[in-house]
Short mmCIF file of C-alpha atoms in Angstrom, two decimals:
data_model
loop_
_atom_site.label_atom_id
_atom_site.label_comp_id
_atom_site.label_asym_id
_atom_site.label_seq_id
_atom_site.Cartn_x
_atom_site.Cartn_y
_atom_site.Cartn_z
CA MET M 1 77.08 129.82 78.28
CA SER M 2 73.47 131.29 76.31
CA ILE M 3 70.54 129.15 75.50
CA GLU M 4 69.16 131.17 72.47
CA PRO M 5 65.66 130.08 71.30
CA MET M 6 65.11 129.67 68.04
CA HIS M 7 62.77 132.38 66.88
CA GLU M 8 65.21 135.05 68.50
CA GLU M 9 67.30 134.05 65.74
CA SER M 10 67.13 136.13 62.92
CA VAL M 11 69.06 135.87 59.64
CA ASP M 12 71.40 137.86 58.50
CA ASP M 13 71.54 137.48 54.59
CA SER M 14 74.03 140.09 54.02
CA GLY M 15 76.66 141.29 56.53
CA ALA M 16 78.03 137.74 58.13
CA GLU M 17 77.73 135.19 54.72
CA ALA M 18 79.98 137.82 53.12
CA SER M 19 82.83 136.28 54.87
CA GLY M 20 82.33 133.17 53.88
CA SER M 21 79.45 131.25 56.15
CA LEU M 22 76.54 129.17 55.50
CA ALA M 23 73.05 129.38 56.09
CA ALA M 24 69.87 127.60 55.74
CA THR M 25 66.49 129.45 55.50
CA ASP M 26 63.26 127.54 56.25
CA LEU M 27 64.02 124.32 54.89
CA HIS M 28 61.54 121.96 54.63
CA HIS M 29 62.44 118.59 53.18
CA VAL M 30 59.02 115.73 51.90
CA TYR M 31 60.12 111.86 51.16
CA GLY M 32 58.41 109.59 48.85
CA ARG M 33 56.00 112.83 48.12
CA GLY M 34 52.06 112.11 47.28
CA THR M 35 52.52 108.05 48.53
CA SER M 36 51.61 106.70 51.34
CA GLU M 37 54.79 106.32 52.82
CA GLU M 38 55.69 110.52 52.41
CA HIS M 39 57.69 111.60 55.45
CA HIS M 40 58.35 115.00 56.38
CA ALA M 41 61.77 115.01 57.33
CA LEU M 42 62.69 118.68 57.22
CA GLY M 43 60.04 120.93 59.01
CA GLY M 44 61.71 123.94 58.13
CA ILE M 45 65.39 124.51 59.54
CA THR M 46 66.70 127.89 59.82
CA PHE M 47 70.59 128.68 61.19
CA SER M 48 73.96 129.84 60.18
CA MET M 49 77.51 129.69 60.70
CA ASN M 50 79.95 132.19 61.03
CA LYS M 51 83.63 131.51 58.85
CA GLY M 52 85.78 129.80 61.45
CA GLU M 53 82.62 128.27 64.02
CA PHE M 54 82.93 124.84 64.37
CA VAL M 55 78.74 123.83 64.52
CA ALA M 56 77.79 120.68 66.09
CA ILE M 57 74.24 119.72 65.47
CA VAL M 58 72.77 116.95 67.49
CA GLY M 59 69.00 115.17 67.45
CA PRO M 60 67.46 111.95 68.81
CA SER M 61 67.39 109.51 66.17
CA GLY M 62 66.00 109.69 63.07
CA CYS M 63 65.14 113.40 62.94
CA GLY M 64 66.84 114.28 59.43
CA LYS M 65 70.42 114.99 60.56
CA THR M 66 71.40 113.62 57.47
CA THR M 67 68.79 114.76 55.18
CA LEU M 68 69.98 118.32 56.38
CA LEU M 69 73.44 117.59 55.80
CA ARG M 70 72.58 116.35 52.23
CA CYS M 71 70.78 119.41 51.79
CA LEU M 72 73.25 121.97 52.80
CA SER M 73 76.06 120.30 50.97
CA GLY M 74 73.76 120.44 47.38
CA LEU M 75 73.56 117.05 47.00
CA MET M 76 70.07 116.74 47.24
CA ALA M 77 67.76 119.70 46.85
CA PRO M 78 65.59 120.61 49.49
CA THR M 79 61.82 120.72 48.99
CA SER M 80 61.72 124.20 49.86
CA GLY M 81 64.18 127.01 51.48
CA SER M 82 67.20 128.03 50.85
CA VAL M 83 70.89 127.29 51.71
CA MET M 84 73.44 129.84 50.93
CA LEU M 85 77.15 129.58 51.38
CA GLU M 86 78.80 133.17 51.17
CA GLY M 87 75.58 134.35 49.83
CA VAL M 88 75.74 131.67 47.00
CA PRO M 89 72.42 129.66 46.53
CA VAL M 90 73.98 125.70 46.78
CA GLU M 91 72.33 123.90 43.98
CA SER M 92 74.67 121.63 43.37
CA VAL M 93 78.65 120.90 46.11
CA PRO M 94 80.29 124.25 46.12
CA LYS M 95 83.47 123.89 44.94
CA ASP M 96 84.94 124.90 47.82
CA LEU M 97 82.97 122.60 50.93
CA THR M 98 83.03 119.05 50.98
CA LEU M 99 81.56 116.07 52.89
CA VAL M 100 82.70 112.82 55.53
CA PHE M 101 80.40 110.27 55.20
CA GLN M 102 79.83 107.95 58.28
CA ASP M 103 80.16 105.14 56.29
CA TYR M 104 83.89 104.99 55.75
CA ARG M 105 84.21 101.84 54.56
CA ARG M 106 82.01 102.88 51.42
CA SER M 107 82.86 106.35 51.11
CA LEU M 108 86.86 105.41 50.62
CA TYR M 109 87.20 103.48 47.07
CA PRO M 110 89.04 100.21 47.79
CA TRP M 111 90.76 99.72 44.65
CA LEU M 112 92.86 102.66 45.09
CA ARG M 113 95.72 102.57 47.65
CA VAL M 114 95.35 105.29 50.21
CA ASP M 115 97.56 108.17 49.01
CA ALA M 116 95.37 107.89 45.94
CA ASN M 117 92.46 108.04 47.61
CA VAL M 118 93.13 110.98 49.10
CA GLU M 119 94.85 112.50 45.81
CA PHE M 120 91.80 111.24 43.84
CA PRO M 121 89.08 114.96 43.97
CA LEU M 122 92.66 116.85 43.07
CA LYS M 123 92.80 115.56 39.80
CA ASN M 124 90.23 117.05 39.29
CA SER M 125 90.50 121.29 40.08
CA GLY M 126 93.56 121.84 37.40
CA ILE M 127 96.62 121.32 40.57
CA GLY M 128 100.07 120.35 39.37
CA LYS M 129 101.97 117.22 40.54
CA ALA M 130 104.12 118.50 42.81
CA GLU M 131 101.68 120.35 44.82
CA ARG M 132 99.43 117.04 44.44
CA THR M 133 101.91 115.90 45.99
CA GLU M 134 102.73 118.09 48.90
CA ARG M 135 99.30 118.42 49.62
CA VAL M 136 98.59 114.43 49.81
CA ARG M 137 101.57 114.33 52.54
CA GLN M 138 100.91 116.63 54.40
CA ALA M 139 97.02 115.77 54.89
CA LEU M 140 97.74 112.17 56.02
CA GLU M 141 101.01 113.79 58.39
CA ASP M 142 98.09 116.16 59.68
CA VAL M 143 96.19 112.62 60.84
CA GLY M 144 99.29 110.49 61.50
CA LEU M 145 99.08 107.89 59.20
CA SER M 146 102.45 109.18 56.71
CA GLY M 147 102.70 105.63 57.33
CA HIS M 148 100.34 104.07 55.52
CA ALA M 149 100.43 105.54 52.17
CA SER M 150 100.52 103.07 50.04
CA LYS M 151 98.47 100.58 51.82
CA TYR M 152 94.91 99.56 50.76
CA PRO M 153 91.80 100.87 52.29
CA GLY M 154 91.15 97.33 53.49
CA GLN M 155 94.44 97.32 55.22
CA LEU M 156 93.46 99.73 57.49
CA SER M 157 91.35 99.39 61.05
CA GLY M 158 88.37 101.22 60.57
CA GLY M 159 89.48 104.28 62.91
CA MET M 160 92.27 104.71 60.12
CA GLN M 161 90.15 104.41 57.04
CA GLN M 162 88.26 107.11 58.46
CA ARG M 163 91.11 109.05 59.28
CA VAL M 164 91.95 108.41 55.94
CA SER M 165 88.37 109.59 54.54
CA ILE M 166 89.15 112.68 56.76
CA ALA M 167 92.87 113.17 55.29
CA ARG M 168 91.24 112.98 51.83
CA ALA M 169 88.77 115.86 53.02
CA LEU M 170 91.53 118.41 54.18
CA ALA M 171 93.92 117.52 50.84
CA TYR M 172 90.95 118.84 48.98
CA ARG M 173 91.47 121.69 50.93
CA PRO M 174 87.40 123.06 51.46
CA HIS M 175 86.52 126.25 53.42
CA LEU M 176 83.57 124.30 54.99
CA LEU M 177 83.51 121.09 55.85
CA LEU M 178 80.71 118.93 56.83
CA MET M 179 80.83 115.82 58.57
CA ASP M 180 77.88 112.93 58.97
CA GLU M 181 78.57 111.04 62.59
CA PRO M 182 82.25 110.79 61.42
CA PHE M 183 82.88 108.64 64.19
CA ALA M 184 79.68 106.27 64.77
CA SER M 185 80.58 103.60 63.80
CA VAL M 186 84.30 103.20 65.30
CA ASP M 187 85.36 102.07 68.74
CA ALA M 188 85.10 104.46 71.50
CA GLN M 189 89.20 105.18 72.10
CA THR M 190 89.75 105.86 68.23
CA ARG M 191 86.59 107.79 68.30
CA ALA M 192 88.14 110.29 71.40
CA SER M 193 91.16 110.04 69.47
CA LEU M 194 89.86 110.93 66.74
CA GLU M 195 88.20 113.66 67.72
CA ASP M 196 91.45 115.45 69.33
CA VAL M 197 92.95 114.82 66.00
CA LEU M 198 89.69 117.19 63.87
CA LEU M 199 89.82 119.55 67.25
CA GLU M 200 94.09 119.75 66.57
CA VAL M 201 93.73 120.30 62.60
CA TRP M 202 90.59 122.67 63.13
CA ALA M 203 92.77 125.17 64.99
CA ARG M 204 95.65 124.64 62.63
CA ARG M 205 94.30 124.75 59.36
CA ARG M 206 90.68 127.27 60.64
CA LYS M 207 88.27 125.23 58.77
CA THR M 208 84.70 125.59 59.06
CA VAL M 209 83.57 122.96 60.68
CA LEU M 210 79.32 121.49 60.36
CA PHE M 211 79.99 118.31 62.93
CA VAL M 212 76.52 116.32 63.11
CA THR M 213 76.03 113.60 65.59
CA HIS M 214 74.04 111.71 68.41
CA ASP M 215 76.60 111.74 70.81
CA ILE M 216 75.55 114.50 73.48
CA ASP M 217 79.22 114.74 74.74
CA GLU M 218 80.55 114.29 71.50
CA SER M 219 78.61 117.57 70.33
CA VAL M 220 79.96 119.74 73.64
CA TYR M 221 83.48 118.52 73.47
CA LEU M 222 83.86 119.49 69.57
CA ALA M 223 81.99 122.46 69.06
CA ASP M 224 81.86 125.95 69.25
CA ARG M 225 77.84 126.17 69.50
CA VAL M 226 75.57 123.22 69.39
CA VAL M 227 72.64 123.34 67.47
CA VAL M 228 69.84 121.03 68.73
CA LEU M 229 67.46 119.59 66.19
CA SER M 230 63.69 118.04 67.32
CA ASN M 231 61.85 115.49 66.53
CA ALA M 232 61.12 114.57 62.42
CA PRO M 233 59.20 117.00 60.90
CA SER M 234 62.20 118.87 62.87
CA HIS M 235 63.14 122.30 63.56
CA VAL M 236 66.13 123.93 65.18
CA MET M 237 64.94 123.74 69.08
CA ALA M 238 67.72 126.20 70.46
CA GLU M 239 71.21 126.92 69.91
CA ILE M 240 73.82 126.53 73.06
CA VAL M 241 76.37 128.64 72.93
CA VAL M 242 80.04 126.21 74.04
CA ASP M 243 82.38 128.29 75.35
CA ILE M 244 84.69 126.27 77.57
CA PRO M 245 88.38 127.30 76.78
CA ARG M 246 90.26 125.41 73.87
CA PRO M 247 92.06 123.68 73.63
CA ARG M 248 90.11 120.97 75.69
CA ASP M 249 91.34 117.41 76.74
CA GLN M 250 89.12 114.39 76.37
CA ILE M 251 89.33 114.27 80.47
CA GLU M 252 89.93 117.21 82.17
CA THR M 253 87.62 119.06 80.29
CA LYS M 254 84.20 116.34 80.74
CA ALA M 255 84.68 116.39 84.45
CA THR M 256 84.05 120.48 84.36
CA PRO M 257 81.65 121.89 85.78
CA GLU M 258 80.57 124.12 82.78
CA PHE M 259 80.67 120.93 80.68
CA VAL M 260 78.40 118.54 82.75
CA GLU M 261 76.13 121.24 82.32
CA LEU M 262 76.61 121.96 79.19
CA ARG M 263 75.99 118.22 78.34
CA ALA M 264 72.71 118.15 80.84
CA GLU M 265 71.05 121.01 79.09
CA VAL M 266 71.44 119.58 75.96
CA ALA M 267 70.38 116.06 76.96
CA ARG M 268 67.02 117.77 78.25
CA LEU M 269 66.33 119.36 74.98
CA ILE M 270 66.55 116.07 73.49
CA ARG M 271 64.52 114.39 76.01
CA ASP M 272 62.29 117.01 75.24
CA ALA M 273 62.21 116.85 71.86
CA GLY M 274 61.15 112.67 72.08
CA THR M 275 58.23 113.91 74.13
CA GLY M 276 57.21 117.03 72.09
CA ALA M 277 57.44 119.31 75.03
CA GLY M 278 60.70 121.61 73.49
CA LYS M 279 57.65 122.58 70.23
CA PRO M 280 58.01 125.93 70.30
CA ALA M 281 54.52 127.73 70.43
CA GLY M 282 53.50 129.13 67.16
CA ASP M 283 55.30 125.93 65.11
CA SER M 284 52.80 124.09 63.42
CA MET K 1 117.77 74.85 59.01
CA THR K 2 113.95 74.93 59.42
CA ILE K 3 111.35 74.53 56.58
CA SER K 4 107.92 76.43 57.50
CA PRO K 5 104.71 74.72 57.53
CA ARG K 6 103.19 76.23 54.84
CA LEU K 7 106.41 75.73 52.61
CA ILE K 8 105.92 71.82 53.83
CA ARG K 9 102.04 72.01 52.95
CA HIS K 10 102.18 73.81 49.52
CA ALA K 11 104.98 70.85 48.44
CA LYS K 12 102.31 67.96 49.71
CA ASP K 13 99.51 69.58 47.75
CA LEU K 14 102.09 69.77 44.37
CA GLY K 15 103.23 66.27 44.96
CA LEU K 16 100.04 64.80 45.46
CA GLN K 17 98.80 66.84 41.98
CA ILE K 18 101.66 64.84 40.66
CA ILE K 19 100.54 61.99 41.78
CA VAL K 20 96.70 61.68 40.82
CA VAL K 21 97.94 63.36 37.05
CA ALA K 22 100.16 60.17 36.90
CA ALA K 23 97.92 57.59 38.31
CA VAL K 24 95.29 58.82 35.29
CA LEU K 25 98.35 58.98 32.73
CA ALA K 26 99.04 54.81 34.30
CA VAL K 27 94.95 54.54 33.64
CA TRP K 28 95.24 55.49 30.30
CA LYS K 29 97.78 53.60 29.13
CA LEU K 30 97.20 50.06 31.18
CA GLY K 31 93.33 50.19 30.00
CA THR K 32 94.45 51.40 25.90
CA GLU K 33 97.18 48.39 26.31
CA TRP K 34 94.39 46.21 27.62
CA ALA K 35 91.73 47.12 25.08
CA ASP K 36 94.28 46.86 22.42
CA SER K 37 91.67 49.27 20.78
CA LEU K 38 92.41 51.66 17.22
CA TYR K 39 90.10 54.47 18.91
CA PHE K 40 92.13 55.11 22.10
CA PRO K 41 96.28 55.15 21.62
CA SER K 42 98.28 54.89 24.49
CA PRO K 43 99.40 58.38 26.28
CA ASN K 44 102.81 57.04 24.38
CA LYS K 45 101.75 57.70 20.82
CA VAL K 46 99.43 60.57 21.82
CA PHE K 47 102.53 62.66 23.55
CA ALA K 48 104.45 62.02 20.70
CA GLU K 49 102.26 62.86 18.13
CA VAL K 50 102.15 65.76 20.23
CA TRP K 51 105.92 66.43 20.47
CA ASN K 52 106.76 65.67 16.64
CA GLY K 53 103.56 66.61 14.58
CA TRP K 54 103.22 69.76 17.19
CA ILE K 55 106.06 71.07 18.65
CA LEU K 56 108.56 70.15 16.56
CA ASP K 57 107.09 71.60 13.78
CA TRP K 58 106.16 74.25 15.30
CA SER K 59 106.59 77.03 12.73
CA ASN K 60 103.74 75.11 10.57
CA THR K 61 101.92 74.44 13.22
CA TRP K 62 101.72 77.79 14.64
CA GLU K 63 100.81 79.12 11.22
CA ASP K 64 98.26 76.61 10.15
CA ASN K 65 96.81 75.91 13.13
CA LEU K 66 97.35 77.70 16.42
CA GLN K 67 97.63 81.18 14.59
CA PRO K 68 94.67 81.13 13.17
CA SER K 69 92.41 79.70 15.64
CA LEU K 70 93.69 82.31 18.09
CA MET K 71 93.15 85.44 15.85
CA ARG K 72 89.75 84.07 15.49
CA LEU K 73 89.29 83.57 19.09
CA LEU K 74 91.00 86.39 20.61
CA SER K 75 88.80 88.57 18.09
CA GLY K 76 85.88 87.92 18.86
CA PHE K 77 86.85 88.10 22.40
CA PHE K 78 88.23 91.53 22.10
CA LEU K 79 85.58 92.92 20.40
CA ALA K 80 82.28 91.52 22.19
CA SER K 81 84.41 92.81 25.92
CA PHE K 82 84.12 95.96 24.49
CA PHE K 83 80.71 96.54 23.65
CA ALA K 84 79.61 94.37 26.00
CA ILE K 85 81.16 96.72 29.03
CA THR K 86 80.63 99.97 27.23
CA THR K 87 76.42 98.70 26.62
CA GLY K 88 76.92 97.14 29.90
CA ILE K 89 77.86 100.24 32.08
CA ALA K 90 75.31 102.48 29.78
CA ILE K 91 72.41 99.92 30.41
CA GLY K 92 73.13 99.53 33.79
CA ARG K 93 73.39 103.53 35.14
CA SER K 94 69.71 103.96 33.53
CA ARG K 95 67.05 101.81 35.21
CA THR K 96 64.64 102.88 31.97
CA LEU K 97 66.63 102.03 29.01
CA GLY K 98 67.54 98.31 30.99
CA ASP K 99 64.19 98.07 31.66
CA TYR K 100 63.69 98.35 27.69
CA VAL K 101 66.23 96.07 26.65
CA GLU K 102 66.65 93.56 29.17
CA PRO K 103 64.11 90.85 28.34
CA ILE K 104 65.54 90.98 24.36
CA ILE K 105 68.62 90.53 25.96
CA HIS K 106 67.73 87.33 27.84
CA PHE K 107 65.94 86.47 24.53
CA VAL K 108 68.82 86.54 22.93
CA ARG K 109 71.11 84.53 25.66
CA SER K 110 68.70 82.04 25.70
CA ILE K 111 69.72 80.62 21.79
CA PRO K 112 72.36 78.42 22.20
CA PRO K 113 75.31 80.09 20.16
CA PRO K 114 75.88 76.88 17.96
CA ALA K 115 72.34 77.78 16.50
CA LEU K 116 74.06 80.50 15.08
CA LEU K 117 75.65 78.95 12.89
CA PRO K 118 73.55 77.83 10.14
CA LEU K 119 72.23 81.47 9.18
CA PHE K 120 75.99 83.02 9.78
CA LEU K 121 76.84 80.79 6.87
CA VAL K 122 74.58 82.26 5.16
CA LEU K 123 74.79 85.53 5.64
CA LEU K 124 78.18 85.60 5.98
CA GLY K 125 79.60 82.78 4.28
CA ILE K 126 82.71 80.42 5.28
CA ASP K 127 85.86 83.28 6.12
CA ASP K 128 87.14 84.44 9.22
CA THR K 129 84.64 87.16 9.52
CA MET K 130 81.80 83.96 10.42
CA LYS K 131 83.90 83.14 12.86
CA ILE K 132 84.59 86.06 14.78
CA VAL K 133 81.07 87.18 14.05
CA LEU K 134 80.24 83.70 15.59
CA ILE K 135 82.13 83.94 18.67
CA ALA K 136 81.60 87.44 19.20
CA THR K 137 77.71 86.61 19.21
CA GLY K 138 78.27 83.79 21.75
CA VAL K 139 80.57 85.57 23.93
CA PHE K 140 78.70 88.94 24.29
CA PRO K 141 75.37 87.98 26.65
CA PRO K 142 77.21 86.93 29.44
CA ILE K 143 79.68 89.76 29.30
CA LEU K 144 77.11 92.18 28.90
CA LEU K 145 74.65 91.06 31.99
CA ASN K 146 77.73 90.89 34.02
CA THR K 147 78.60 94.44 33.69
CA ILE K 148 74.97 95.62 34.18
CA ASP K 149 74.76 93.95 37.49
CA GLY K 150 77.90 95.32 38.32
CA VAL K 151 77.64 98.73 37.18
CA ARG K 152 73.31 98.31 38.91
CA SER K 153 75.37 96.70 42.36
CA ILE K 154 77.37 100.25 42.51
CA ASP K 155 77.32 101.41 45.69
CA PRO K 156 75.89 104.65 45.90
CA LEU K 157 77.98 106.12 48.79
CA TYR K 158 81.29 105.70 46.28
CA LEU K 159 78.83 108.13 44.32
CA ASP K 160 77.75 109.93 46.59
CA THR K 161 81.55 110.49 47.38
CA ALA K 162 82.32 111.33 43.54
CA THR K 163 79.89 114.07 43.54
CA ALA K 164 80.54 115.25 46.85
CA TYR K 165 84.20 116.29 45.51
CA ARG K 166 82.38 117.13 42.07
CA ILE K 167 84.78 114.36 40.06
CA SER K 168 83.85 115.01 36.19
CA ARG K 169 81.52 112.47 35.03
CA SER K 170 84.52 111.13 32.24
CA ARG K 171 86.65 110.27 35.76
CA ARG K 172 83.71 109.08 37.53
CA LEU K 173 82.94 106.19 35.01
CA THR K 174 86.58 105.51 34.34
CA HIS K 175 87.77 105.90 37.77
CA VAL K 176 84.46 104.77 40.36
CA ILE K 177 81.88 103.18 38.22
CA LEU K 178 84.03 100.86 36.24
CA PRO K 179 86.26 99.83 39.18
CA SER K 180 83.25 98.77 41.37
CA ALA K 181 81.96 96.81 38.47
CA GLY K 182 85.29 95.29 37.97
CA PRO K 183 84.92 92.06 39.80
CA LYS K 184 81.55 91.08 37.98
CA ILE K 185 83.21 91.97 34.89
CA PHE K 186 85.78 89.75 34.89
CA ALA K 187 83.32 86.88 36.22
CA GLY K 188 81.50 87.93 32.83
CA LEU K 189 84.81 87.53 30.96
CA ARG K 190 85.59 84.25 32.53
CA ILE K 191 83.01 82.47 31.20
CA SER K 192 82.78 84.58 27.87
CA LEU K 193 86.62 82.93 27.18
CA SER K 194 85.50 78.95 27.42
CA ILE K 195 82.68 80.39 25.45
CA ALA K 196 84.69 81.61 23.26
CA VAL K 197 86.81 78.37 22.25
CA ILE K 198 83.57 76.28 21.95
CA LEU K 199 82.70 78.09 19.10
CA MET K 200 85.67 78.27 17.75
CA VAL K 201 86.13 74.58 17.25
CA ILE K 202 82.55 74.50 16.39
CA SER K 203 83.31 76.91 13.60
CA GLU K 204 86.09 75.32 12.82
CA LEU K 205 84.68 71.12 12.54
CA ILE K 206 82.26 73.08 10.31
CA ALA K 207 84.43 75.16 7.78
CA ALA K 208 88.06 75.91 7.72
CA THR K 209 90.87 74.51 6.16
CA ASN K 210 92.76 75.86 8.92
CA GLY K 211 92.72 76.25 12.33
CA VAL K 212 93.14 73.40 15.40
CA GLY K 213 89.64 72.91 15.02
CA PHE K 214 90.55 71.81 11.03
CA ARG K 215 93.31 69.44 11.94
CA ILE K 216 91.31 67.48 14.42
CA LEU K 217 88.45 67.30 11.45
CA GLN K 218 91.36 66.27 9.32
CA ALA K 219 92.78 63.35 11.40
CA GLN K 220 89.29 62.14 11.74
CA ARG K 221 88.82 61.97 8.39
CA GLN K 222 92.26 60.50 7.81
CA PHE K 223 91.61 58.31 9.98
CA LYS K 224 94.36 59.12 12.32
CA MET K 225 93.59 59.04 15.98
CA VAL K 226 96.04 59.71 16.93
CA ASP K 227 96.72 62.89 15.24
CA LEU K 228 92.93 63.69 16.53
CA TRP K 229 93.81 62.58 20.53
CA ALA K 230 96.99 64.73 19.87
CA GLY K 231 94.83 67.63 18.82
CA LEU K 232 92.74 66.99 21.99
CA VAL K 233 95.17 67.52 23.91
CA VAL K 234 96.37 70.65 22.24
CA LEU K 235 92.83 72.13 22.41
CA GLY K 236 92.82 71.52 26.34
CA THR K 237 96.46 73.26 26.85
CA MET K 238 95.34 76.09 24.71
CA GLY K 239 92.48 76.26 26.67
CA ALA K 240 94.10 76.07 29.97
CA PHE K 241 96.87 78.45 28.86
CA LEU K 242 94.46 81.28 27.91
CA ASN K 243 92.74 80.96 31.17
CA GLY K 244 95.94 81.70 32.82
CA VAL K 245 96.57 84.40 31.40
CA LEU K 246 93.13 85.79 31.80
CA SER K 247 93.56 84.21 35.90
CA LEU K 248 96.89 86.93 35.82
CA VAL K 249 95.25 90.03 34.54
CA GLU K 250 92.72 89.80 36.63
CA ARG K 251 94.48 89.41 39.62
CA ARG K 252 96.51 92.14 38.46
CA VAL K 253 93.97 94.37 37.85
CA LEU K 254 91.82 93.21 41.23
CA ARG K 255 94.92 92.68 43.18
CA TRP K 256 93.16 95.45 45.78
CA ARG K 257 90.57 92.53 46.63
CA ARG K 258 93.21 90.65 48.48
CA ALA K 259 93.91 93.19 50.47
#
């Protein structure tokens, strides 16, 4: 395990990205520019991730995590800076990327049954009926919802609904999956099981996952690498490599000294971010 | 054999409803017998006339009264629905368009539709065209305003989700925006259906040679009070039937809401 201060991170935009990675360079975003409510959310974020990697982004609440994800996904254009996916600038949502939103209740379409929700994005891309059905079946099986295909989202519990939205993302088969605090609004029990569902699917399907969370335990438990953001206007304070072996276990992994130490490290960084002590010299 | 409490409650409700209807009919009957007025025939006579004059003579009834009325009503209703929903979506999706158009809509909506009848008589004559246009005009604003409202209040996350999955513009319209505005649109359709029935009757009272409204007017002119009352009963039945059909369609289309 190691802690790399952000300014030693160099953005290599030739080698790593060609293999299917995401790189953000000096992202700035300002809301309501020129108005009295001007808010500088992103203050120059630079980081990159490799194909197949599971990266978690944590930061104090209100630090612009959702803004960052919206900029990375192409849902929103940053005020300045660039996002490259596989060496191509991201201007709108790219084909091999998708998002899982925090608020599953408003992200699934309540008028479509579970299987239709999962199938909905596939109908756009010219995939044949048989292939679509197979993908839906497999995705629902992956998240353990095979028996609920013909229910409406409203008939499912919150945790099951979020599993449907994960299944929808899986069936879409993006290379890169961006997740915006996907488990923040489910209870602790469901959350732990969803984390394991995600890890298992990630291991099996070899996705690249960028997982935004405000939960330090969750970030360390899930990720290969934790990117810690500062308060808004946020920048990357540190990147912490989590070299805890996989498969990980909710109880045993979380009891290991490595886990405890890493969690403390991240927690300290976030606390320092709150007091401003984490600001690197030269940042203006 | 056990009977579920739910079934018992339903049976009770049904029983009560029957009792209320029976009571109303009894009061009607006793009242008319007591008053012995030419203007208030007893329910026996009225329902006998509905049976003999309308139902037993079905082919004429259908051809001269029901079919013309329904044709006008449904033409106006569907015409207005189509244009109101399409323009409503356009206005609801565009803030600027809405800002320009909305004051006009609210002004037009404030004109009671029957007041347009004299104008339409001059412009369009007394044909079915006039009646259909009158019905469509009166029915248009509630559907339009409800559609605009429904489209405006669509959850932004529904649209973000569609963007995240690169859903095409046309599918976004038909599969995301339209269904999510569906409940509000149906609320507009329900209001509009009652307005359509009202305008249909009014137009047939002023200028028509057939239709249910015309038959009621004719009965009044010939001083056939029983026929007049029978016409009202038919009209009520027709309105209830149309409402029932719309409710069925709504329940079917919006069945996900009960999930």
